[in-house]
């Protein structure tokens, strides 16, 4: 097996009460595992792709370089695997790493959005409020600027050449056990963002 489910860097209960344990368990052990399994199935007949990371695979989506028979599988299941793998790492229990962006990311957000709590969070809220299933992102463009974006389904910013550093899964499976409205989930999400990790992702992408 080429791709494996990464372990959560905290327990299922760690993000309570903002993201509940039942949601985390199902989301990680069922949904994410299914994406990993289906990606492995899809690429099992293509040993030439076995050495590529999931991020490298997803970056090839839409460029006519993947075998046509597995393009959609890589887009959906590879995207699902890559997206969730980032998502788990940018979450952290309340009180650990949640005090806000640090270092050069803090300055870059101020430069790009003017105000963090108002304009950046509003832009992210709008991206997360997209119609239907998908994701909201804070990404870095090839021109090395920050951008808030939204993708449908399991599409990844990597396929468009951007590097995601923060994300929020807004599929119903990510929140419906606890929240009846997506807007409440989006607002509560900020309590459990691992800003140390997001800032580290930023430094790495800009290096
Ligand atoms: Mn999900």
Short mmCIF file of C-alpha atoms and ligand atoms in Angstrom, two decimals:
data_model
loop_
_atom_site.label_atom_id
_atom_site.label_comp_id
_atom_site.label_asym_id
_atom_site.label_seq_id
_atom_site.Cartn_x
_atom_site.Cartn_y
_atom_site.Cartn_z
CA UNK A 1 0.00 0.00 0.00
CA UNK A 2 1.40 3.33 -1.05
CA UNK A 3 -0.71 5.83 0.84
CA UNK A 4 -1.66 5.51 4.49
CA UNK A 5 -3.97 7.31 6.88
CA UNK A 6 -1.88 9.71 8.98
CA UNK A 7 -2.59 9.43 12.70
CA UNK A 8 -4.31 12.40 14.32
CA UNK A 9 -1.79 14.49 16.27
CA UNK A 10 -4.30 14.56 19.19
CA UNK A 11 -7.15 12.45 20.51
CA UNK A 12 -10.71 12.37 19.18
CA UNK A 13 -11.88 14.38 22.22
CA UNK A 14 -9.15 17.01 21.97
CA UNK A 15 -11.14 19.60 20.04
CA UNK A 16 -14.27 19.43 22.20
CA UNK A 17 -16.59 21.25 22.49
CA UNK A 18 -15.88 23.02 19.19
CA UNK A 19 -15.49 19.87 17.12
CA UNK A 20 -17.00 16.85 18.83
CA UNK A 21 -15.34 13.48 19.34
CA UNK A 22 -17.92 11.51 17.36
CA UNK A 23 -17.43 13.73 14.33
CA UNK A 24 -13.65 13.47 14.61
CA UNK A 25 -13.72 9.68 14.89
CA UNK A 26 -16.00 9.15 11.90
CA UNK A 27 -14.34 11.85 9.85
CA UNK A 28 -10.83 10.54 10.37
CA UNK A 29 -11.30 6.77 10.60
CA UNK A 30 -14.09 6.41 8.01
CA UNK A 31 -14.15 9.32 5.58
CA UNK A 32 -10.44 9.98 5.34
CA UNK A 33 -9.60 6.26 5.38
CA UNK A 34 -12.00 5.74 2.47
CA UNK A 35 -10.20 8.38 0.41
CA UNK A 36 -6.87 6.70 1.12
CA UNK A 37 -8.22 3.26 0.17
CA UNK A 38 -9.83 4.48 -3.05
CA UNK A 39 -6.70 6.40 -4.06
CA UNK A 40 -4.62 3.26 -3.53
CA UNK A 41 -7.09 1.25 -5.61
CA UNK A 42 -6.92 3.79 -8.43
CA UNK A 43 -3.13 3.95 -8.68
CA UNK A 44 -2.52 0.24 -8.04
CA UNK A 45 -2.38 -0.41 -11.79
CA UNK A 46 0.05 2.46 -12.38
CA UNK A 47 3.35 1.61 -10.69
CA UNK A 48 4.97 4.62 -12.34
CA UNK A 49 2.96 6.79 -9.93
CA UNK A 50 3.86 4.83 -6.81
CA UNK A 51 6.76 7.07 -5.84
CA UNK A 52 4.75 10.29 -5.90
CA UNK A 53 3.40 11.90 -2.76
CA UNK A 54 -0.31 12.61 -2.68
CA UNK A 55 0.49 16.32 -3.03
CA UNK A 56 2.54 15.61 -6.15
CA UNK A 57 -0.29 13.52 -7.59
CA UNK A 58 -2.93 16.17 -6.92
CA UNK A 59 -0.71 18.86 -8.47
CA UNK A 60 -0.95 16.91 -11.75
CA UNK A 61 -4.76 17.05 -11.87
CA UNK A 62 -6.16 18.96 -14.84
CA UNK A 63 -2.89 19.01 -16.78
CA UNK A 64 -3.39 15.98 -19.06
CA UNK A 65 -0.42 14.20 -17.53
CA UNK A 66 -2.20 11.55 -15.46
CA UNK A 67 -3.64 8.41 -17.08
CA UNK A 68 -7.15 9.44 -18.17
CA UNK A 69 -8.69 6.42 -16.46
CA UNK A 70 -7.61 7.62 -13.00
CA UNK A 71 -7.70 11.41 -13.38
CA UNK A 72 -11.08 11.69 -11.63
CA UNK A 73 -10.03 9.28 -8.87
CA UNK A 74 -6.87 11.25 -8.17
CA UNK A 75 -8.86 14.48 -8.18
CA UNK A 76 -11.50 13.22 -5.75
CA UNK A 77 -9.72 10.64 -3.58
CA UNK A 78 -6.22 12.06 -3.84
CA UNK A 79 -7.69 15.48 -3.15
CA UNK A 80 -9.63 14.06 -0.22
CA UNK A 81 -6.50 12.46 1.21
CA UNK A 82 -4.34 15.58 0.75
CA UNK A 83 -6.99 17.99 2.03
CA UNK A 84 -7.76 16.04 5.20
CA UNK A 85 -4.07 15.39 5.88
CA UNK A 86 -3.52 19.16 6.03
CA UNK A 87 -6.76 19.80 7.92
CA UNK A 88 -5.88 17.60 10.93
CA UNK A 89 -2.55 19.34 11.38
CA UNK A 90 -3.92 22.88 11.40
CA UNK A 91 -6.28 22.06 14.27
CA UNK A 92 -5.22 22.02 17.92
CA UNK A 93 -6.92 21.91 21.33
CA UNK A 94 -8.11 25.23 22.72
CA UNK A 95 -5.37 26.99 24.66
CA UNK A 96 -2.43 25.32 22.96
CA UNK A 97 -1.57 27.17 19.78
CA UNK A 98 -4.66 29.21 19.08
CA UNK A 99 -3.62 32.74 19.96
CA UNK A 100 -3.37 33.92 16.37
CA UNK A 101 -0.91 34.07 13.49
CA UNK A 102 2.68 34.75 14.45
CA UNK A 103 5.85 36.07 12.87
CA UNK A 104 5.93 36.92 9.19
CA UNK A 105 2.49 35.39 8.55
CA UNK A 106 0.98 37.92 10.92
CA UNK A 107 2.56 40.76 8.97
CA UNK A 108 1.64 39.25 5.60
CA UNK A 109 -2.02 38.91 6.63
CA UNK A 110 -2.04 42.52 7.78
CA UNK A 111 -0.52 43.61 4.46
CA UNK A 112 -2.95 41.58 2.36
CA UNK A 113 -6.19 42.02 4.28
CA UNK A 114 -5.68 45.09 6.41
CA UNK A 115 -7.25 43.63 9.52
CA UNK A 116 -7.09 40.04 10.72
CA UNK A 117 -10.20 39.78 12.86
CA UNK A 118 -12.40 41.73 10.52
CA UNK A 119 -11.44 41.54 6.88
CA UNK A 120 -9.45 38.32 6.79
CA UNK A 121 -12.00 36.35 8.81
CA UNK A 122 -14.84 37.81 6.73
CA UNK A 123 -13.15 36.74 3.52
CA UNK A 124 -12.61 33.27 4.93
CA UNK A 125 -16.20 33.14 6.15
CA UNK A 126 -17.43 33.98 2.65
CA UNK A 127 -15.22 31.25 1.16
CA UNK A 128 -16.50 28.72 3.70
CA UNK A 129 -20.11 29.70 2.99
CA UNK A 130 -19.90 28.37 -0.56
CA UNK A 131 -22.93 26.51 -1.88
CA UNK A 132 -22.63 22.76 -1.44
CA UNK A 133 -19.69 20.66 -0.31
CA UNK A 134 -16.13 21.90 -0.44
CA UNK A 135 -13.38 23.68 1.40
CA UNK A 136 -12.21 27.17 2.37
CA UNK A 137 -8.50 27.91 2.17
CA UNK A 138 -5.76 30.34 2.94
CA UNK A 139 -3.17 29.68 0.25
CA UNK A 140 -0.01 31.10 -1.22
CA UNK A 141 0.00 31.85 -4.93
CA UNK A 142 2.97 31.26 -7.27
CA UNK A 143 3.54 35.05 -7.00
CA UNK A 144 3.96 34.45 -3.23
CA UNK A 145 0.90 36.40 -2.17
CA UNK A 146 -1.75 35.23 0.27
CA UNK A 147 -5.18 34.39 -1.10
CA UNK A 148 -8.42 33.20 0.49
CA UNK A 149 -10.13 30.75 -1.84
CA UNK A 150 -12.89 28.20 -2.00
CA UNK A 151 -12.98 24.86 -3.80
CA UNK A 152 -15.80 22.45 -4.59
CA UNK A 153 -15.93 18.84 -3.44
CA UNK A 154 -12.37 17.61 -2.78
CA UNK A 155 -10.63 19.88 -5.27
CA UNK A 156 -7.27 21.10 -3.97
CA UNK A 157 -5.54 24.47 -4.44
CA UNK A 158 -2.49 22.38 -5.36
CA UNK A 159 -4.12 21.56 -8.72
CA UNK A 160 -4.19 25.29 -9.52
CA UNK A 161 -0.58 25.80 -8.46
CA UNK A 162 -1.35 27.34 -5.08
CA UNK A 163 0.04 26.09 -1.77
CA UNK A 164 -2.59 25.79 0.99
CA UNK A 165 -1.50 26.62 4.54
CA UNK A 166 -4.89 26.74 6.34
CA UNK A 167 -8.15 25.00 5.47
CA UNK A 168 -11.65 24.27 6.65
CA UNK A 169 -13.72 21.30 5.53
CA UNK A 170 -17.30 22.51 4.98
CA UNK A 171 -18.82 19.20 3.88
CA UNK A 172 -21.83 18.43 6.08
CA UNK A 173 -20.01 15.35 7.43
CA UNK A 174 -17.54 17.73 9.08
CA UNK A 175 -20.11 19.38 11.35
CA UNK A 176 -23.71 18.13 11.15
CA UNK A 177 -23.62 15.97 14.29
CA UNK A 178 -22.98 19.09 16.37
CA UNK A 179 -24.06 22.11 14.34
CA UNK A 180 -27.36 22.57 12.58
CA UNK A 181 -25.99 25.58 10.73
CA UNK A 182 -22.70 25.80 8.93
CA UNK A 183 -22.20 29.40 10.03
CA UNK A 184 -21.88 28.36 13.68
CA UNK A 185 -19.24 25.77 12.79
CA UNK A 186 -17.25 28.31 10.76
CA UNK A 187 -17.24 30.77 13.66
CA UNK A 188 -16.31 28.15 16.29
CA UNK A 189 -13.52 26.78 14.08
CA UNK A 190 -11.30 29.75 15.01
CA UNK A 191 -11.12 28.44 18.61
CA UNK A 192 -9.18 25.38 17.51
CA UNK A 193 -6.90 26.65 14.75
CA UNK A 194 -3.27 25.66 15.27
CA UNK A 195 -1.70 28.99 14.34
CA UNK A 196 1.79 27.79 15.17
CA UNK A 197 1.41 25.15 12.46
CA UNK A 198 -0.18 27.57 9.96
CA UNK A 199 2.65 30.03 10.54
CA UNK A 200 5.16 27.20 10.05
CA UNK A 201 3.40 26.21 6.82
CA UNK A 202 3.72 29.79 5.67
CA UNK A 203 7.44 29.97 6.44
CA UNK A 204 8.04 26.68 4.63
CA UNK A 205 6.08 27.70 1.54
CA UNK A 206 7.83 31.08 1.33
CA UNK A 207 11.32 29.72 1.93
MN1 LIG B 1 -14.17 15.73 5.18
#
